[in-house]
Structure formats: structure tokens, C-alpha cells
Short mmCIF file of C-alpha atoms in Angstrom, two decimals:
data_model
loop_
_atom_site.label_atom_id
_atom_site.label_comp_id
_atom_site.label_asym_id
_atom_site.label_seq_id
_atom_site.Cartn_x
_atom_site.Cartn_y
_atom_site.Cartn_z
CA MET A 504 0.00 0.00 0.00
CA SER A 505 1.35 2.81 -0.64
CA GLU A 506 -1.75 2.06 1.22
CA PRO A 507 -2.12 -1.12 2.94
CA THR A 508 -1.87 -2.11 -0.37
CA LEU A 509 -3.26 -4.74 1.33
CA SER A 510 -3.35 -8.16 0.05
CA ARG A 511 -6.93 -7.58 0.25
CA THR A 512 -9.48 -10.33 0.49
CA LEU A 513 -13.16 -10.49 1.40
CA PRO A 514 -15.64 -12.38 3.48
CA ALA A 515 -15.83 -16.09 2.91
CA LEU A 516 -18.23 -17.16 0.23
CA THR A 517 -20.03 -20.40 -0.23
CA LEU A 518 -20.47 -21.72 -3.72
CA ALA A 519 -23.99 -21.10 -4.95
CA PHE A 520 -26.13 -23.27 -7.14
CA GLY A 521 -26.19 -22.40 -10.81
CA LEU A 522 -22.43 -22.00 -11.16
CA MET A 523 -21.12 -21.26 -14.60
CA ALA A 524 -20.46 -24.09 -16.94
CA SER A 525 -17.10 -25.79 -16.71
CA ALA A 526 -14.30 -23.47 -17.79
CA SER A 527 -12.96 -26.18 -20.04
CA ALA A 528 -16.28 -26.26 -21.84
CA SER A 529 -16.47 -22.48 -22.20
CA ALA A 530 -15.41 -20.53 -25.24
CA ALA A 531 -11.67 -20.43 -25.74
CA ALA A 532 -11.74 -16.62 -25.55
CA GLU A 533 -13.30 -16.54 -22.05
CA LEU A 534 -11.12 -16.69 -18.96
CA VAL A 535 -12.59 -17.35 -15.50
CA ILE A 536 -10.34 -16.21 -12.65
CA GLY A 537 -10.81 -16.94 -8.96
CA MET A 538 -10.02 -14.16 -6.48
CA GLN A 539 -9.93 -14.16 -2.69
CA GLN A 540 -11.00 -10.57 -2.31
CA GLU A 541 -13.91 -8.62 -3.62
CA PRO A 542 -13.25 -4.88 -3.64
CA THR A 543 -15.49 -2.27 -2.10
CA SER A 544 -14.97 0.04 -5.09
CA LEU A 545 -13.62 -0.21 -8.66
CA ASP A 546 -11.70 3.06 -8.76
CA PRO A 547 -7.95 2.58 -8.08
CA THR A 548 -7.52 6.35 -7.70
CA ALA A 549 -9.88 6.46 -4.71
CA ASP A 550 -9.51 3.20 -2.76
CA ALA A 551 -6.52 1.32 -1.34
CA THR A 552 -7.91 -2.17 -1.78
CA ALA A 553 -5.40 -4.25 -3.74
CA SER A 554 -7.96 -6.30 -5.65
CA ILE A 555 -9.07 -3.13 -7.46
CA ASP A 556 -5.64 -2.89 -9.05
CA SER A 557 -5.60 -6.63 -9.74
CA MET A 558 -8.70 -6.33 -11.89
CA MET A 559 -8.77 -2.73 -13.12
CA THR A 560 -5.24 -1.34 -13.53
CA GLN A 561 -3.80 -1.73 -17.05
CA ASN A 562 -6.90 -3.74 -17.94
CA VAL A 563 -9.68 -1.16 -17.65
CA PHE A 564 -7.68 1.91 -16.61
CA GLU A 565 -4.35 2.95 -18.09
CA SER A 566 -1.58 5.29 -16.97
CA LEU A 567 1.25 7.16 -18.67
CA THR A 568 3.69 4.32 -18.11
CA THR A 569 3.40 0.66 -17.19
CA VAL A 570 5.67 -1.81 -15.43
CA ALA A 571 6.76 -5.13 -16.92
CA GLU A 572 7.03 -8.37 -14.95
CA ASN A 573 10.77 -7.78 -14.51
CA GLY A 574 10.05 -4.37 -12.92
CA GLU A 575 11.11 -2.36 -15.98
CA VAL A 576 9.18 0.83 -16.73
CA GLN A 577 7.71 0.84 -20.23
CA PRO A 578 5.64 3.22 -22.39
CA ASN A 579 1.87 3.04 -22.18
CA LEU A 580 -0.44 6.01 -22.80
CA ALA A 581 2.81 7.92 -23.16
CA THR A 582 4.67 6.47 -26.14
CA SER A 583 7.86 8.30 -25.16
CA TRP A 584 9.22 10.95 -22.81
CA GLU A 585 12.14 13.31 -22.46
CA VAL A 586 13.79 14.34 -19.21
CA SER A 587 15.44 17.72 -18.73
CA GLU A 588 19.12 17.92 -17.87
CA ASP A 589 18.36 18.82 -14.25
CA GLY A 590 16.03 15.81 -13.93
CA LEU A 591 13.05 17.94 -12.93
CA THR A 592 10.97 18.24 -16.10
CA TYR A 593 9.40 15.29 -17.93
CA THR A 594 7.80 15.85 -21.33
CA PHE A 595 5.46 13.01 -22.31
CA THR A 596 4.20 12.34 -25.83
CA LEU A 597 0.79 10.67 -25.77
CA ALA A 598 -0.42 7.90 -28.07
CA GLU A 599 -2.58 9.08 -30.97
CA GLY A 600 -6.27 8.32 -31.27
CA VAL A 601 -6.86 7.02 -27.73
CA THR A 602 -10.46 7.06 -26.54
CA PHE A 603 -12.19 6.24 -23.29
CA HIS A 604 -14.68 3.38 -23.27
CA ASP A 605 -17.56 5.85 -23.64
CA GLY A 606 -16.08 7.06 -26.93
CA SER A 607 -14.69 10.37 -25.66
CA THR A 608 -11.15 11.37 -26.62
CA LEU A 609 -8.27 10.97 -24.17
CA ASP A 610 -5.79 13.82 -24.53
CA ALA A 611 -3.41 15.97 -22.51
CA GLU A 612 -6.24 17.81 -20.75
CA ASP A 613 -7.42 14.50 -19.25
CA VAL A 614 -3.91 13.91 -17.90
CA VAL A 615 -3.89 17.38 -16.33
CA TYR A 616 -7.34 16.78 -14.83
CA SER A 617 -6.34 13.37 -13.41
CA PHE A 618 -3.21 14.74 -11.76
CA ASP A 619 -4.88 17.89 -10.43
CA ARG A 620 -7.55 15.66 -8.91
CA ALA A 621 -4.97 13.34 -7.33
CA MET A 622 -2.95 16.26 -5.93
CA GLY A 623 -5.88 18.38 -4.72
CA GLU A 624 -6.46 19.21 -1.07
CA ASP A 625 -9.63 17.13 -1.07
CA SER A 626 -7.97 14.21 -2.87
CA VAL A 627 -8.91 10.74 -1.68
CA ASN A 628 -6.15 9.08 -3.69
CA PRO A 629 -4.79 6.21 -1.57
CA SER A 630 -1.19 7.04 -2.56
CA LYS A 631 -1.42 10.80 -2.61
CA ASP A 632 2.17 11.02 -1.38
CA ILE A 633 3.56 9.82 -4.74
CA PHE A 634 2.32 13.09 -6.27
CA GLU A 635 3.98 15.32 -3.66
CA PRO A 636 7.16 15.89 -5.73
CA ILE A 637 5.06 17.32 -8.60
CA GLU A 638 5.10 21.10 -8.92
CA SER A 639 2.98 21.45 -12.06
CA VAL A 640 1.28 19.51 -14.87
CA LYS A 641 0.70 21.34 -18.15
CA ALA A 642 -0.89 20.44 -21.48
CA VAL A 643 1.55 21.72 -24.11
CA ASP A 644 -0.77 20.52 -26.86
CA PRO A 645 -3.36 17.71 -27.14
CA GLN A 646 -0.64 15.05 -27.40
CA THR A 647 2.02 16.52 -25.11
CA VAL A 648 2.15 16.81 -21.32
CA GLU A 649 4.86 18.54 -19.31
CA ILE A 650 5.29 17.55 -15.67
CA THR A 651 7.70 19.56 -13.52
CA LEU A 652 8.97 18.30 -10.17
CA THR A 653 10.15 20.29 -7.16
CA ASN A 654 12.95 17.77 -6.60
CA LYS A 655 14.31 14.65 -8.23
CA ASP A 656 12.19 11.56 -7.66
CA ALA A 657 13.87 8.18 -8.10
CA PHE A 658 10.50 6.42 -8.34
CA PHE A 659 8.64 8.93 -10.52
CA LEU A 660 8.34 6.97 -13.78
CA PHE A 661 7.61 3.77 -11.83
CA ASN A 662 4.87 5.52 -9.85
CA MET A 663 3.36 6.89 -13.05
CA GLY A 664 2.60 3.27 -13.98
CA GLN A 665 0.50 2.53 -10.89
CA GLY A 666 -3.28 2.41 -10.56
CA ASP A 667 -3.15 5.52 -8.38
CA SER A 668 -1.89 7.38 -11.46
CA ALA A 669 -4.62 6.13 -13.81
CA ILE A 670 -5.89 8.66 -16.33
CA VAL A 671 -9.60 9.28 -15.89
CA ALA A 672 -12.16 11.56 -17.54
CA SER A 673 -13.96 14.34 -15.68
CA GLU A 674 -17.23 13.29 -17.32
CA SER A 675 -17.22 9.78 -15.81
CA VAL A 676 -15.02 10.03 -12.72
CA GLU A 677 -17.90 10.36 -10.25
CA THR A 678 -19.26 6.91 -11.14
CA ASN A 679 -15.97 5.04 -11.58
CA ASN A 680 -16.44 3.40 -8.20
CA ALA A 681 -19.23 1.19 -9.57
CA ASN A 682 -19.16 1.76 -13.34
CA PRO A 683 -15.51 2.32 -14.29
CA VAL A 684 -14.72 4.04 -17.59
CA GLY A 685 -11.11 3.83 -18.66
CA SER A 686 -9.15 3.50 -21.89
CA GLY A 687 -7.71 0.00 -21.42
CA PRO A 688 -7.90 -3.18 -23.52
CA PHE A 689 -10.92 -4.38 -21.49
CA LYS A 690 -14.19 -2.66 -20.66
CA PHE A 691 -16.31 -3.07 -17.55
CA ASP A 692 -19.38 -5.20 -18.24
CA SER A 693 -21.08 -6.11 -14.95
CA TRP A 694 -20.60 -6.63 -11.23
CA THR A 695 -22.76 -9.00 -9.21
CA ARG A 696 -21.70 -8.18 -5.68
CA GLY A 697 -20.71 -11.15 -3.62
CA ASP A 698 -20.26 -13.29 -6.70
CA ARG A 699 -18.44 -12.04 -9.80
CA LEU A 700 -17.25 -9.16 -11.96
CA THR A 701 -17.05 -9.34 -15.75
CA LEU A 702 -14.88 -7.48 -18.26
CA VAL A 703 -15.15 -7.66 -22.04
CA LYS A 704 -12.64 -6.89 -24.76
CA ASN A 705 -12.42 -3.28 -25.93
CA PRO A 706 -12.49 -3.55 -29.73
CA ASP A 707 -11.44 0.09 -30.09
CA HIS A 708 -8.21 -0.25 -28.13
CA ARG A 709 -5.04 0.56 -30.07
CA ASP A 710 -3.69 -2.93 -29.36
CA ALA A 711 -6.99 -4.79 -29.76
CA ASP A 712 -5.55 -7.10 -32.42
CA ASP A 713 -3.09 -8.46 -29.86
CA VAL A 714 -5.73 -9.16 -27.19
CA ALA A 715 -6.76 -12.85 -27.28
CA LEU A 716 -9.50 -12.82 -24.64
CA ASP A 717 -13.06 -11.71 -25.42
CA LYS A 718 -14.27 -11.93 -21.82
CA VAL A 719 -12.75 -12.15 -18.36
CA VAL A 720 -14.85 -13.21 -15.37
CA PHE A 721 -13.54 -12.70 -11.84
CA ARG A 722 -15.19 -15.01 -9.31
CA PHE A 723 -14.91 -13.95 -5.65
CA ILE A 724 -14.14 -17.01 -3.50
CA SER A 725 -12.24 -16.39 -0.27
CA ASP A 726 -12.96 -19.71 1.43
CA PRO A 727 -10.05 -22.11 0.74
CA ALA A 728 -12.26 -25.20 0.52
CA ALA A 729 -14.63 -23.52 -1.91
CA ALA A 730 -11.71 -22.24 -3.98
CA THR A 731 -10.27 -25.74 -4.20
CA ALA A 732 -13.61 -27.28 -5.15
CA ALA A 733 -14.22 -24.70 -7.89
CA MET A 734 -10.76 -25.19 -9.34
CA MET A 735 -10.92 -28.99 -9.27
CA ALA A 736 -14.34 -28.89 -10.96
CA GLU A 737 -12.79 -26.67 -13.67
CA GLU A 738 -15.29 -23.93 -12.99
CA LEU A 739 -12.23 -21.70 -12.95
CA ASP A 740 -9.33 -21.40 -15.38
CA ALA A 741 -6.99 -19.77 -12.91
CA PHE A 742 -6.63 -18.81 -9.27
CA PRO A 743 -3.51 -16.59 -9.22
CA GLY A 744 -3.73 -15.83 -5.49
CA PHE A 745 -4.67 -19.28 -4.27
CA PRO A 746 -5.65 -19.13 -0.56
CA ALA A 747 -4.79 -22.68 0.51
CA PRO A 748 -1.04 -23.42 0.33
CA GLU A 749 -1.59 -26.75 2.10
CA LEU A 750 -3.58 -27.97 -0.91
CA LEU A 751 -1.05 -27.12 -3.62
CA PRO A 752 0.33 -30.71 -3.72
CA GLN A 753 -3.14 -31.88 -4.79
CA PHE A 754 -2.90 -29.68 -7.89
CA GLU A 755 0.76 -30.47 -8.52
CA ALA A 756 -0.20 -34.13 -8.80
CA ASP A 757 -3.01 -33.41 -11.26
CA PRO A 758 -1.85 -33.14 -14.90
CA ARG A 759 -4.70 -30.74 -15.69
CA PHE A 760 -3.07 -27.99 -13.63
CA ARG A 761 0.11 -25.95 -13.30
CA VAL A 762 1.17 -24.60 -9.90
CA ASN A 763 3.18 -21.40 -9.60
CA VAL A 764 5.10 -20.19 -6.55
CA GLY A 765 6.32 -16.68 -7.25
CA SER A 766 7.25 -13.55 -5.37
CA THR A 767 5.33 -10.38 -4.52
CA GLU A 768 6.17 -7.02 -3.00
CA GLY A 769 3.92 -7.86 -0.04
CA GLU A 770 5.49 -7.61 3.40
CA VAL A 771 3.21 -9.28 5.95
CA ILE A 772 3.47 -7.48 9.26
CA LEU A 773 2.07 -7.71 12.75
CA ALA A 774 1.28 -4.00 12.85
CA MET A 775 1.32 -2.34 16.26
CA ASN A 776 -0.37 0.99 16.89
CA ASN A 777 2.69 3.07 17.76
CA ALA A 778 0.53 6.00 18.85
CA LYS A 779 -1.31 4.00 21.51
CA PRO A 780 -0.07 2.54 24.81
CA PRO A 781 1.57 0.20 25.34
CA PHE A 782 2.99 0.18 21.79
CA ASP A 783 4.26 3.74 22.06
CA ASN A 784 6.96 2.09 24.19
CA VAL A 785 9.73 0.62 22.02
CA GLU A 786 10.56 -1.95 24.72
CA VAL A 787 7.05 -3.39 24.49
CA ARG A 788 7.37 -3.65 20.71
CA ARG A 789 10.72 -5.38 21.11
CA ALA A 790 9.15 -7.79 23.57
CA VAL A 791 6.48 -8.64 20.99
CA ALA A 792 9.18 -9.22 18.38
CA THR A 793 10.98 -11.54 20.81
CA ALA A 794 7.79 -13.50 21.50
CA ILE A 795 7.23 -14.16 17.80
CA ASP A 796 8.48 -17.35 16.16
CA ARG A 797 8.45 -16.67 12.40
CA ASP A 798 9.30 -20.25 11.46
CA GLU A 799 6.27 -21.54 13.34
CA ILE A 800 4.06 -18.87 11.74
CA ILE A 801 5.27 -19.65 8.22
CA GLU A 802 4.91 -23.38 8.72
CA GLY A 803 1.49 -23.16 10.35
CA ALA A 804 -0.11 -20.35 8.33
CA MET A 805 1.63 -20.79 4.97
CA TYR A 806 2.68 -24.45 5.11
CA GLY A 807 6.27 -23.41 4.57
CA GLN A 808 5.49 -21.41 1.41
CA ALA A 809 6.93 -18.05 2.48
CA VAL A 810 10.24 -16.32 3.20
CA PRO A 811 10.77 -14.68 6.63
CA ILE A 812 11.53 -10.96 6.90
CA GLY A 813 13.14 -8.96 9.68
CA SER A 814 12.26 -5.51 8.40
CA PHE A 815 10.14 -3.80 5.75
CA TYR A 816 11.80 -4.77 2.46
CA PRO A 817 11.41 -7.76 0.10
CA PRO A 818 14.11 -10.46 0.32
CA HIS A 819 14.42 -10.52 -3.49
CA GLY A 820 15.23 -6.78 -3.59
CA THR A 821 18.71 -5.50 -4.44
CA ALA A 822 19.04 -3.63 -1.12
CA TYR A 823 17.85 -6.44 1.14
CA VAL A 824 19.48 -6.89 4.55
CA ASP A 825 18.75 -10.08 6.47
CA LEU A 826 17.63 -8.89 9.92
CA THR A 827 15.60 -11.95 10.87
CA ASP A 828 17.99 -12.72 13.74
CA ALA A 829 17.62 -9.29 15.36
CA TYR A 830 15.12 -10.61 17.93
CA PRO A 831 15.64 -14.36 18.42
CA HIS A 832 12.48 -16.12 19.57
CA ASP A 833 12.57 -16.57 23.34
CA SER A 834 9.27 -16.75 25.24
CA THR A 835 10.93 -16.53 28.66
CA LYS A 836 12.95 -13.47 27.71
CA ALA A 837 9.87 -11.87 26.12
CA GLU A 838 7.91 -12.40 29.34
CA GLU A 839 10.69 -10.74 31.32
CA MET A 840 10.71 -7.83 28.87
CA PHE A 841 6.95 -7.39 29.22
CA GLU A 842 7.32 -7.44 33.00
CA ALA A 843 10.12 -4.85 32.88
CA ALA A 844 7.92 -2.63 30.70
CA GLY A 845 5.05 -2.93 33.19
CA VAL A 846 2.64 -4.80 30.91
CA ALA A 847 3.04 -8.38 32.11
CA GLY A 848 -0.29 -10.19 31.94
CA ALA A 849 -1.87 -7.39 29.90
CA THR A 850 -4.67 -7.94 27.41
CA MET A 851 -3.95 -6.88 23.84
CA THR A 852 -6.45 -7.03 21.00
CA LEU A 853 -5.43 -8.44 17.63
CA ARG A 854 -7.92 -7.30 14.96
CA VAL A 855 -7.45 -9.14 11.68
CA PRO A 856 -9.10 -8.94 8.25
CA PRO A 857 -10.59 -12.08 6.67
CA PHE A 858 -7.56 -13.23 4.68
CA PRO A 859 -6.30 -16.76 5.31
CA TYR A 860 -2.68 -15.62 5.80
CA ALA A 861 -3.89 -13.15 8.45
CA THR A 862 -6.41 -15.28 10.32
CA ARG A 863 -4.09 -18.30 10.44
CA SER A 864 -1.13 -16.20 11.57
CA ALA A 865 -3.26 -14.56 14.25
CA GLU A 866 -4.06 -17.86 15.94
CA ILE A 867 -0.39 -18.81 16.09
CA ILE A 868 0.72 -15.38 17.34
CA GLN A 869 -2.02 -15.48 19.97
CA ASN A 870 -0.48 -18.67 21.36
CA GLN A 871 3.05 -17.28 21.15
CA LEU A 872 2.09 -14.15 23.09
CA SER A 873 0.27 -16.31 25.62
CA GLU A 874 3.49 -18.23 26.22
CA ALA A 875 5.07 -14.85 27.03
CA GLY A 876 2.33 -13.98 29.52
CA ILE A 877 0.19 -11.75 27.27
CA ASP A 878 -3.53 -12.31 26.78
CA ALA A 879 -4.05 -11.61 23.07
CA LYS A 880 -7.70 -11.40 22.07
CA VAL A 881 -8.20 -12.17 18.37
CA GLU A 882 -11.03 -10.34 16.63
CA ASN A 883 -11.79 -11.49 13.08
CA VAL A 884 -13.45 -8.61 11.25
CA GLU A 885 -14.86 -7.99 7.78
CA TRP A 886 -12.81 -6.08 5.26
CA GLY A 887 -15.03 -3.00 5.24
CA PHE A 888 -14.84 -2.84 9.04
CA TRP A 889 -11.03 -3.18 8.91
CA ILE A 890 -10.71 -0.33 6.40
CA ASP A 891 -12.95 1.94 8.45
CA GLU A 892 -11.91 1.14 12.01
CA VAL A 893 -8.27 0.07 11.66
CA TYR A 894 -6.98 1.85 8.57
CA LYS A 895 -8.97 5.07 8.72
CA LYS A 896 -9.76 5.54 12.42
CA LYS A 897 -6.66 3.77 13.81
CA ASN A 898 -8.92 1.99 16.29
CA TYR A 899 -6.78 -1.05 17.06
CA ASP A 900 -3.95 -2.43 19.19
CA MET A 901 -2.46 -4.89 16.71
CA THR A 902 -3.40 -6.19 13.28
CA ILE A 903 -1.94 -8.39 10.54
CA ILE A 904 -1.79 -7.10 6.99
CA ALA A 905 0.28 -7.47 3.82
CA HIS A 906 1.54 -4.29 2.20
CA THR A 907 1.70 -5.30 -1.44
CA SER A 908 2.80 -2.04 -3.06
CA PRO A 909 6.39 -1.72 -4.29
CA ASN A 910 8.82 0.90 -2.95
CA ASP A 911 6.62 1.52 0.07
CA MET A 912 9.08 2.07 2.91
CA GLY A 913 7.76 5.61 2.69
CA ASN A 914 4.78 4.41 4.73
CA PHE A 915 6.99 4.99 7.77
CA ALA A 916 7.48 8.63 6.77
CA ARG A 917 3.78 9.42 6.68
CA GLY A 918 3.59 10.56 10.27
CA PRO A 919 0.99 9.98 13.00
CA ASP A 920 -1.99 10.36 10.66
CA TYR A 921 -1.14 7.06 8.96
CA PHE A 922 -2.57 3.99 10.65
CA TYR A 923 0.83 2.92 12.01
CA GLY A 924 0.75 5.88 14.40
CA TYR A 925 4.51 6.07 13.83
CA ASP A 926 6.14 9.51 13.91
CA ASN A 927 9.90 9.67 13.57
CA ALA A 928 11.65 12.71 12.10
CA GLU A 929 14.82 10.72 11.43
CA MET A 930 12.94 8.16 9.35
CA THR A 931 11.08 10.89 7.48
CA ALA A 932 14.36 12.61 6.61
CA LEU A 933 15.89 9.32 5.50
CA TRP A 934 12.97 8.56 3.21
CA GLU A 935 13.30 11.99 1.61
CA LYS A 936 16.91 11.11 0.80
CA ILE A 937 15.89 7.70 -0.56
CA GLN A 938 13.16 9.16 -2.73
CA THR A 939 15.41 11.81 -4.27
CA GLU A 940 18.54 9.67 -4.75
CA VAL A 941 18.69 8.72 -8.43
CA ASP A 942 21.92 6.73 -8.17
CA ALA A 943 20.85 3.10 -7.62
CA GLU A 944 23.84 2.05 -5.53
CA ALA A 945 23.62 5.07 -3.25
CA ARG A 946 19.86 4.58 -2.91
CA ASN A 947 20.37 0.94 -1.94
CA GLU A 948 22.71 1.99 0.86
CA LEU A 949 20.05 4.35 2.18
CA LEU A 950 17.41 1.61 1.94
CA LYS A 951 19.67 -0.62 4.02
CA GLN A 952 19.84 2.10 6.66
CA GLY A 953 16.06 2.29 6.62
CA GLN A 954 15.67 -1.44 7.16
CA GLN A 955 18.09 -1.30 10.10
CA MET A 956 16.29 1.65 11.66
CA LEU A 957 12.87 -0.02 11.44
CA SER A 958 14.29 -3.21 12.93
CA ASP A 959 16.09 -1.39 15.74
CA GLN A 960 12.89 0.42 16.68
CA SER A 961 10.82 -2.73 16.16
CA VAL A 962 8.10 -0.57 14.67
CA HIS A 963 6.11 -3.70 13.83
CA GLY A 964 6.48 -7.43 14.06
CA PHE A 965 7.92 -8.27 10.63
CA LEU A 966 6.66 -11.73 9.66
CA PHE A 967 7.15 -12.91 6.07
CA GLN A 968 7.03 -11.93 2.42
CA LEU A 969 3.70 -12.88 0.88
CA PRO A 970 4.26 -15.41 -1.92
CA LEU A 971 2.33 -15.45 -5.17
CA LEU A 972 0.72 -18.89 -5.09
CA GLY A 973 -1.19 -19.67 -8.25
CA VAL A 974 -3.07 -22.60 -9.74
CA PHE A 975 -3.78 -22.57 -13.49
CA ARG A 976 -5.26 -24.89 -16.02
CA GLN A 977 -2.43 -26.02 -18.29
CA GLU A 978 -4.03 -24.26 -21.25
CA VAL A 979 -3.71 -20.79 -19.68
CA GLU A 980 -0.68 -18.96 -21.03
CA GLY A 981 0.85 -15.53 -20.52
CA TYR A 982 0.07 -15.01 -16.84
CA TRP A 983 2.83 -13.41 -14.75
CA SER A 984 4.59 -15.79 -12.36
CA SER A 985 5.71 -12.99 -10.02
CA SER A 986 4.18 -9.66 -9.09
CA PRO A 987 6.41 -6.55 -9.07
CA VAL A 988 3.31 -4.35 -8.88
CA LEU A 989 -0.28 -4.72 -7.69
CA TYR A 990 -1.78 -5.35 -11.10
CA MET A 991 -1.80 -8.33 -13.43
CA PRO A 992 -2.16 -7.25 -17.09
CA LEU A 993 -4.40 -9.60 -19.07
CA LYS A 994 -3.66 -8.20 -22.52
CA ASN A 995 -1.21 -10.99 -23.32
CA VAL A 996 -3.02 -13.83 -21.56
CA ARG A 997 -4.61 -16.49 -23.72
CA ILE A 998 -6.11 -19.98 -23.50
CA ALA A 999 -4.31 -22.38 -25.81
CA ASP A 1000 -6.32 -24.55 -28.15
#
């Protein structure tokens, strides 16, 4: 996230009667995808829920740039760009003849509108901070946009490829939450809440000839047993975020399916409300970190299918520092630390959203804290409640969430208004250096300092990197195996004959 670019999932669903016909019997140009999480909105510029990006970004909505599976920034609505010698002015040339799904023209004025909206005082953009370096956005002519920055931004072109930077039209923006109108290769068709969302091919897209799929249906199934049953019955073609790692061997042994274990940018954390006692005391946070046994959590919640983390940075990243040994698991020592901090025997509430990785981890952490003398009360809450009470109102002691946005150490520089309740001037200053350092090696050194600082202060309990566990019918081709961003472009996905 980035917002809790949350590995967002929704309430458990039971399979209803009248399910669609077997995916294998469906038309070759129709892809049925299982998803754990149903979003609360369909506008990626107004809601932090990760599943919005998964479905909408670069499929329905487009941005100036896009990001390839290897993390490389590539042209998108902008076919090219020039950067001034001082690195502060970017001049983008837009693709010719682009239209929104309602037939209206997309030009430089729409880019200006989209950015002004995202940067405005009343902006509800979930990643408003990525626009802070922008001083001005000007339409030079209908096909040319000039963006001037106040300072160099190492992540600028990358951020311009995110769902938060999607280009929208003023005429349709107010209804994008339920009836999204973008310029992408797929158009919104329908949304049956609690069940499915359907996209159809946009025949007027500039790359329409390269798009193999005529229809994409997203089925919302958060319950692991129901997800498994639907996949085995071939009611689904793919489940790219499969919620039951313990059942992967069943699919690996079935020649009809292909199992993928890839990486994501999602750090799973035991977030502690740093603005609220007792977690405003670093010694209490360190005691929690000492009480945690990551290996037990990964084995019990993820069946071994995850990599432990000791700070807020992905293990596959170029600046990664292994800090998993900073607080060796020791229940006795943790209990002594709690006693020294004056909270021995205290009750702490652990509010978790309805994602399997979170609910399973919560049960294990509850037991681990109990062994250290802490009474942890687990509250399983619905996603809408979590967004409102935990994320917006900061009404929580502890929670478990995956932050799936890339380059998001800046979350710790967002001050006390962010749901962490973490306010540290030194970290804020460090992030400003990281964000403006364009030399990759120098930036990596700063990122290493950031990881060490967050570990030293034990801001959260850092658990594991969320894996990308996917199950696909063998005929499905072109799906990404790893996720460097929140979205999964479907333009190049096809079902083989």
C-alpha cells in the first residue's frame, strides 16, 4: 500500500447453485479467474484495496507508463518521454487516437485533470504522497504533457505506472467506483456483488488485435475449501492468489493444472499501533518481536510457502538486509521484557481482516504471546470494518496485513496520521533522501539504513514476504509468475487450443 496495499481479500463465500459451466467447456476466448478478495470500489484512484488494481489497472484503466514483470518501466499512454538535464521536467508524448470506453477522446487535458484531482487538497487518492514531488502539470498541446517536479524523484516513472496514477475523464469520474470508464484493452461489463465481476474486450483499443480474450470473469471465493472445489471442478481457469497453500500438492499431482510459486512485494506485518499505549513504548514492541516465532508462523499459516523478513523490504530486492535474527524467539525473555515494561499479563487485541494468511497467523501469534504472559484477544473482522476502524480511524492495538505495493518504505514517513501511528523525524528525513537519490547504488545503501532503523525500533512485528501462489489450467498462457506491482495485465493472456 502505498496504502495497505493490502493483500486484500473479502468475506468467505459459499459456492452457490447455478455455477457457470465448466471453464474447459467455455469458449476459448473466455477466462474465468478466482479471487480471494472482492473490492469495495472499482476506482484505483480512490480506494486502497489491492484487488481493485488486480482487476482494473492496465486492464480497464491505463496510466502514462506501465511496469513489466521484470520491474522495468515501459511506455503506455505515453509512447515516449524526455527528461530535462536537471532531472526535474518530464515531457510526455501521448499515443494518438486514444479514446475512453464511452467514446470520448483521451488527450493531454485528461492527464492534467487526473493529476490535479490526485494532488488536490480534497484528494482521496490512496497514494497521494507519490504526487507530492510534482510542482505542475501542463498540457503543451493535445498530445504533449509537461510535468515539472520540485525535486528529483527516483521512483517517478515507476509511480506513473500505478493504478493511483490512472488517467480518468472528468465526465465519468464520479461513477468510476461502480461503473468504471477507462481506456484500457478491457471494458467493464457487470458486477454481481458477492459473486463475480465481468470485463469484455475493448475492440477500439489501439492494441486490440493483440488481445486474445473476449471476456474475463472474476469469481470472488475467499474460502479455501470452496476455492479448491471450484478449481478442481474446472469452474475456474486460474486462481492466481490461491488461498490454501496446504492444498497445492493436490494440484501439482493433477496433470490438468500448473502450480506457480512466485514472489510479490507484499510484506506481511504484525502492525502495532505506535501512537497508543503500550505500543508507544519501544521496549514493548521489542518484547512482541521476541515473542514471535516466524518459522512456526510460516509453517502453520503458509505451510512453509513463504520467506521470513526482519524488516520492511522484500528479500528478493537489491538492497535487502537479512535482519531476521535481530530478535531471536525466546518466550521466557519476552515475558521478562513485558514485566520490565510494566505490561506483564496485559490484554492486547489483535484485529485481523478475513484473509487466510492473516487469520491463520493470528491464531499462532495469539499462542506465542500467551506463552510470554500476554492475553491476546483475536477479533476477526470484515474487510469494510477493517478499512474503516483500523486503517482510517486507527482503532486497534495490533493487526496483521500485507503491504503489497512496491517501494513503500515511505509508509513509515507518513507521520501519525497514517494507521501505524509512527512519527519519527529521522525516518522521514531518511525517506526523503531515498526518494530523491537517483543513483541506484547510493539509494540501496540508504534503503539498508532504513531497514536497520525499522528493525532497531521494532516498529512492527515483521513476519514474512507474501508469496504469489497460483493454480492454473495447463491451457492458460501468458500469466505473470511474479508480481512486481499490484496489477496483473491480461492483454497478453490467452487460453491455448
